[in-house]
Structures are given as C-alpha cells and as structure tokens.
Coordinates of C-alpha atoms in Angstrom, one line a residue:
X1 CA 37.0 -18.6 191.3
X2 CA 36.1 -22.3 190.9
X3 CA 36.7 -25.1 193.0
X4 CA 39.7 -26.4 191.2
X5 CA 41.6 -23.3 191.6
X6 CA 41.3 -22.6 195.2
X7 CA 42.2 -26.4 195.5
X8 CA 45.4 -25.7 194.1
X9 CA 45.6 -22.3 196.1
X10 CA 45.3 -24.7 199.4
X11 CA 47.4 -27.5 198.4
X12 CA 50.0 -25.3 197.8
X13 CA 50.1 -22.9 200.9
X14 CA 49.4 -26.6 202.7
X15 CA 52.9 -27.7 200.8
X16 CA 54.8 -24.3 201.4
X17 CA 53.6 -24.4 205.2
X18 CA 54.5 -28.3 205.6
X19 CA 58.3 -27.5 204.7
X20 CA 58.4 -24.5 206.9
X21 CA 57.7 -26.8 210.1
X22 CA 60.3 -29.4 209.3
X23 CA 62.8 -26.4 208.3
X24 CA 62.5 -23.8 210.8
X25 CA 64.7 -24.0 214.1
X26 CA 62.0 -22.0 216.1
X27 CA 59.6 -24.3 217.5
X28 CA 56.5 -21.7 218.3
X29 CA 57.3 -20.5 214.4
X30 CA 57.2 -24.5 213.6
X31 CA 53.7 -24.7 215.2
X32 CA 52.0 -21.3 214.0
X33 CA 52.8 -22.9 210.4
X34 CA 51.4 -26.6 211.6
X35 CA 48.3 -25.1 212.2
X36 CA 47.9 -23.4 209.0
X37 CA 48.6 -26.5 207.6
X38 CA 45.8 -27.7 209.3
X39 CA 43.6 -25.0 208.6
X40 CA 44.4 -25.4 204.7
X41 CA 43.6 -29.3 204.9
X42 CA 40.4 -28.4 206.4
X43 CA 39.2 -26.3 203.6
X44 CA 40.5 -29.0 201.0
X45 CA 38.1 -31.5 202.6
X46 CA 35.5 -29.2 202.7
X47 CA 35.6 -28.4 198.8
X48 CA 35.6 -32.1 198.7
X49 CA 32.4 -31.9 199.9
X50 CA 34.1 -34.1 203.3
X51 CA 32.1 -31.3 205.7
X52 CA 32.5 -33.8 208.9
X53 CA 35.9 -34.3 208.6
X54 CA 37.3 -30.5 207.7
X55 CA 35.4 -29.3 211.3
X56 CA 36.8 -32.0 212.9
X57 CA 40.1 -31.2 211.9
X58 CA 39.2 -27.6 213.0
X59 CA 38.2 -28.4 216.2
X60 CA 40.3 -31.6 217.4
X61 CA 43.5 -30.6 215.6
X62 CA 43.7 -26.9 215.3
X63 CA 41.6 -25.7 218.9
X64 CA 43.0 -28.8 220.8
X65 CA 46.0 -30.2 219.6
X66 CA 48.0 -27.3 218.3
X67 CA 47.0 -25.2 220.8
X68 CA 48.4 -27.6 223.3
X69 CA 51.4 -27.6 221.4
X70 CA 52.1 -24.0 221.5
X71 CA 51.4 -23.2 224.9
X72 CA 53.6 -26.6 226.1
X73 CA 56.6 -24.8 223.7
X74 CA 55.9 -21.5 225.1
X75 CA 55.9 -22.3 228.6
X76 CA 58.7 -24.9 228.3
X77 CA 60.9 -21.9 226.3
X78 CA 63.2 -23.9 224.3
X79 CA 66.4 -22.6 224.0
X80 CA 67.9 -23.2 220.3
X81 CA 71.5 -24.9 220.0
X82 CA 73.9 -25.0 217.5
X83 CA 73.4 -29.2 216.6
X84 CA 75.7 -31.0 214.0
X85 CA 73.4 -32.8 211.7
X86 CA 74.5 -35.2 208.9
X87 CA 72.4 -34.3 206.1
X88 CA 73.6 -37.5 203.8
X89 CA 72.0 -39.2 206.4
X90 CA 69.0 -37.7 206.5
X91 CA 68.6 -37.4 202.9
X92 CA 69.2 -41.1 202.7
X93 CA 65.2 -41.7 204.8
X94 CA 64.1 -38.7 203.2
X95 CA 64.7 -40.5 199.7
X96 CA 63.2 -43.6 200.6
X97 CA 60.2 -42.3 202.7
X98 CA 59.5 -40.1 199.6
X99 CA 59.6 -43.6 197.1
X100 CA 57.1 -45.1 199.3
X101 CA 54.5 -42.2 199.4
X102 CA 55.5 -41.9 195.9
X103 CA 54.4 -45.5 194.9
X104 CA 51.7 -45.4 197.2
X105 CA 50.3 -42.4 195.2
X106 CA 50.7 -43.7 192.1
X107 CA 49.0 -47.1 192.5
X108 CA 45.9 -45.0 194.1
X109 CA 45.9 -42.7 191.0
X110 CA 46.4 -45.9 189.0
X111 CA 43.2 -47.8 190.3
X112 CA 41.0 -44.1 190.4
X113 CA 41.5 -44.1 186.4
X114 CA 40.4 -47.9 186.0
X115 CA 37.9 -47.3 187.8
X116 CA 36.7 -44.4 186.0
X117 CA 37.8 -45.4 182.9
X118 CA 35.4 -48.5 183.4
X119 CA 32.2 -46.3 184.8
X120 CA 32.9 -44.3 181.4
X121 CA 32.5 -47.2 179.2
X122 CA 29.7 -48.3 180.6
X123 CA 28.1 -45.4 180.5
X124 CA 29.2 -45.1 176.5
X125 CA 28.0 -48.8 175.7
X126 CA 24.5 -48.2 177.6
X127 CA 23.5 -45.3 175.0
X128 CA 21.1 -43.9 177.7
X129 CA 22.1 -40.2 180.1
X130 CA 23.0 -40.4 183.6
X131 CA 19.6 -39.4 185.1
X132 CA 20.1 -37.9 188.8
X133 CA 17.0 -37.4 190.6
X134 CA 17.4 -34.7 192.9
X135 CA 14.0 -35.8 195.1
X136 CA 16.0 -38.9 196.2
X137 CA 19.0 -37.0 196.3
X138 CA 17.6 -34.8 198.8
X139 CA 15.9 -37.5 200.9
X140 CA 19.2 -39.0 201.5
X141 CA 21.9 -38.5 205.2
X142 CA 24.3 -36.1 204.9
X143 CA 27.6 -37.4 205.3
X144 CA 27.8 -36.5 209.1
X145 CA 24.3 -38.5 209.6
X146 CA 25.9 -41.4 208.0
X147 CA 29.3 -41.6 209.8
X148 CA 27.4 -41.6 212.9
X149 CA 24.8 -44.1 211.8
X150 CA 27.9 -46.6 211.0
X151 CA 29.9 -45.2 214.0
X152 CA 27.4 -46.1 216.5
X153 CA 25.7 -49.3 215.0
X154 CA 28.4 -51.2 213.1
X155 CA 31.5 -50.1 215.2
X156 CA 29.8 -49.0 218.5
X157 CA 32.0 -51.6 220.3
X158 CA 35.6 -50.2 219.0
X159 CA 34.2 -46.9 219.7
X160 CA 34.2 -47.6 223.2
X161 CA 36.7 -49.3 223.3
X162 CA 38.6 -46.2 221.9
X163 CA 37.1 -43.7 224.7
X164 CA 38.1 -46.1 227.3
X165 CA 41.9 -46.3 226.7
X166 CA 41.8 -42.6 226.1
X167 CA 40.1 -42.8 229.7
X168 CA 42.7 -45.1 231.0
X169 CA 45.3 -42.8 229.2
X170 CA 43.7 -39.5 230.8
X171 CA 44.3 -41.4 234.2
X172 CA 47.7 -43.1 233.8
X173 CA 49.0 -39.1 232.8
X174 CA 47.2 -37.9 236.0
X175 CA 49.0 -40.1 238.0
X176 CA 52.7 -40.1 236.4
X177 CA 52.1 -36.5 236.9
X178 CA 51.6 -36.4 240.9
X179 CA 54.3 -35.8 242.9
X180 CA 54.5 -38.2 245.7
X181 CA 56.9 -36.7 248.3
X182 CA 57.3 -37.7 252.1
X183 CA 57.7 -35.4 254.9
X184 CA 55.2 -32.5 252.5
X185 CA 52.6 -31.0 255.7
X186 CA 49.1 -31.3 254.2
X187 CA 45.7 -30.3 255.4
X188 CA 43.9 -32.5 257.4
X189 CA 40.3 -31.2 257.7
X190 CA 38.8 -33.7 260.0
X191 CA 41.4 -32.6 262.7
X192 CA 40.5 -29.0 261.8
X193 CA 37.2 -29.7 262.3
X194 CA 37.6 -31.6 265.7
X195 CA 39.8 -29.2 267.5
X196 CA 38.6 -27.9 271.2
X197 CA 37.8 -23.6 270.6
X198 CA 38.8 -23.5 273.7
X199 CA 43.0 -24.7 273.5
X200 CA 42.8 -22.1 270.3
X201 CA 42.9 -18.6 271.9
X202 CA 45.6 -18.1 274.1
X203 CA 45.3 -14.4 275.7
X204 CA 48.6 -13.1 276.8
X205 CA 49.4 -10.1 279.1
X206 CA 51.9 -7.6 278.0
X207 CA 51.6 -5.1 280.6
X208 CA 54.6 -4.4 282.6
X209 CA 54.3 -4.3 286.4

C-alpha cells in the first residue's frame, strides 16, 4: 500500500469523522469522533514526513485536550433538548465560511504549481540530473532538532513569553475556581498545636451513688 493511498484512506475517515462531531447531538459521541480526527491528522503529518508535529498532536491534543474534554462532558452529564434551529441561517455562514477556505485553498494550490512548475523548468533548461548526496543528507538535523534550534534561539523570547501567560492563565483559573465563603470552620494548626494536654481530657464519673 503506498503512501498516496493511505493518505486518502486518512483524509477521508479525517472528513467522515469531522462531520460526525458537528452532526451528532451526543456530546461524549462528538468527542470520541474528535479524537479520531485527531488521531487521523496525526498519521497524515507523519506520512508527510512532519514526525514532530503528528506526536505532538498525539500527545497535546489527543492525551490532554480531548481527554479533558470527555471527562468535563462526562462528569457534567449533558442532558439533550429538543432546540429549534434555523438551518437557512446556518447554511447562510456555512456557505460563506466554506468560499473563504475554498479560496484560501485554491490560491495555496495555485502558488505550489508555480512554484513547481518553475523548479521543473529549471531543472529542464540545466540539462544536468538532480544529484542527492545521501552523506550530507544524513549529516543534516532532523526536523525535531531544527524546530528546537529555531525555537530556542530565534524565538526563545516569545517562547517564554508563551509559558508565562499560560502560567498566569494556570493561576487566574485556580483562583476563579476557589470558593471564598464566610462563616466556613477551618483548621487552624497552630492552635492545635498550642493547646494545654491538660484542659483536653476531661474524666467523668458515671457511677450512681
């Protein structure tokens, strides 16, 4: 089976899989079918030869982030209503979401085939083979080494920059969280610790005279 067909084979289970979220009513169904959307884009990028990126999306999207997703719908149990939707209106921005992505795609697929068009006739007009040499080839970073070599040199700053808002953001959603009430007995271990062993025990007599 060659590359190009188990492309196709992902891209369409990836397509099939994307309209079954956005179509069922069941959200734990909606999710189960988001992550095998994920888990289909990650083995497109990996035939692409984009290794970094397709565990990435493994492990950041489909072991964090969908994960999260399921157990916040399981545990929230979302009870499905009957809702009145207008369709005209929602075909209305499907329409024009799809003419964007749709013109989008086509100017990308128009500059790929200038491009290559142009590297062809190069190649034509030089009259000599495209000679690879595998030594070099070899001696080069993989594409992980490289996306951390530019990463952490050339954009070290808006990579921290990055972890600290998603520090500050860790925080903020710590705090929104607590719940501050008045009037809640808590557990105050100094007093605990301070207290006289003697005021503790208290022997009573129960014997009846």
């Amino acid at each position: 089976m060659t590359s190009t067909t188990l492309f196709w084979i992902f891209s369409i289970i990836s397509l099939i899989s994307a309209c079954m979220v956005v179509s069922l009513s069941n959200a734990v169904y909606s999710v189960l079918f988001l992550i095998i959307v994920f888990c289909n884009t990650a083995s497109i990028l990996l035939l692409l030869g984009a290794e970094f990126l397709s565990f990435l999306f493994l492990i950041v999207y489909v072991g964090a982030i969908a994960v999260l997703f399921l157990f916040v719908v399981m545990m929230l149990n979302v009870k499905i209503t009957d809702v009145k939707i207008n369709y005209s209106t929602i075909f209305l921005i499907g329409l024009f979401i799809s003419l964007i992505l749709s013109i989008q795609i086509w100017t990308l697929l128009q500059s790929d085939l200038e491009a290559y068009s142009n590297i062809t006739i190069s190649l034509v007009n030089s009259g000599f083979p495209l000679i690879t040499s595998w030594i070099q080839e070899n001696n080069l970073p993989s594409n992980t080494e490289s996306i951390g070599l530019i990463l952490y040199t050339s954009y070290s700053l808006v990579f921290i920059m990055c972890a600290f808002i998603l520090l500050l953001a860790m925080i903020g959603s710590i705090v929104l969280t607590m719940n501050q009430r008045t009037g809640v007995k808590k557990q105050q271990i100094s007093l605990q610790l301070h207290r006289n062993q003697n005021k503790v025990i208290r022997f009573l007599n129960l014997r009846k005279n």
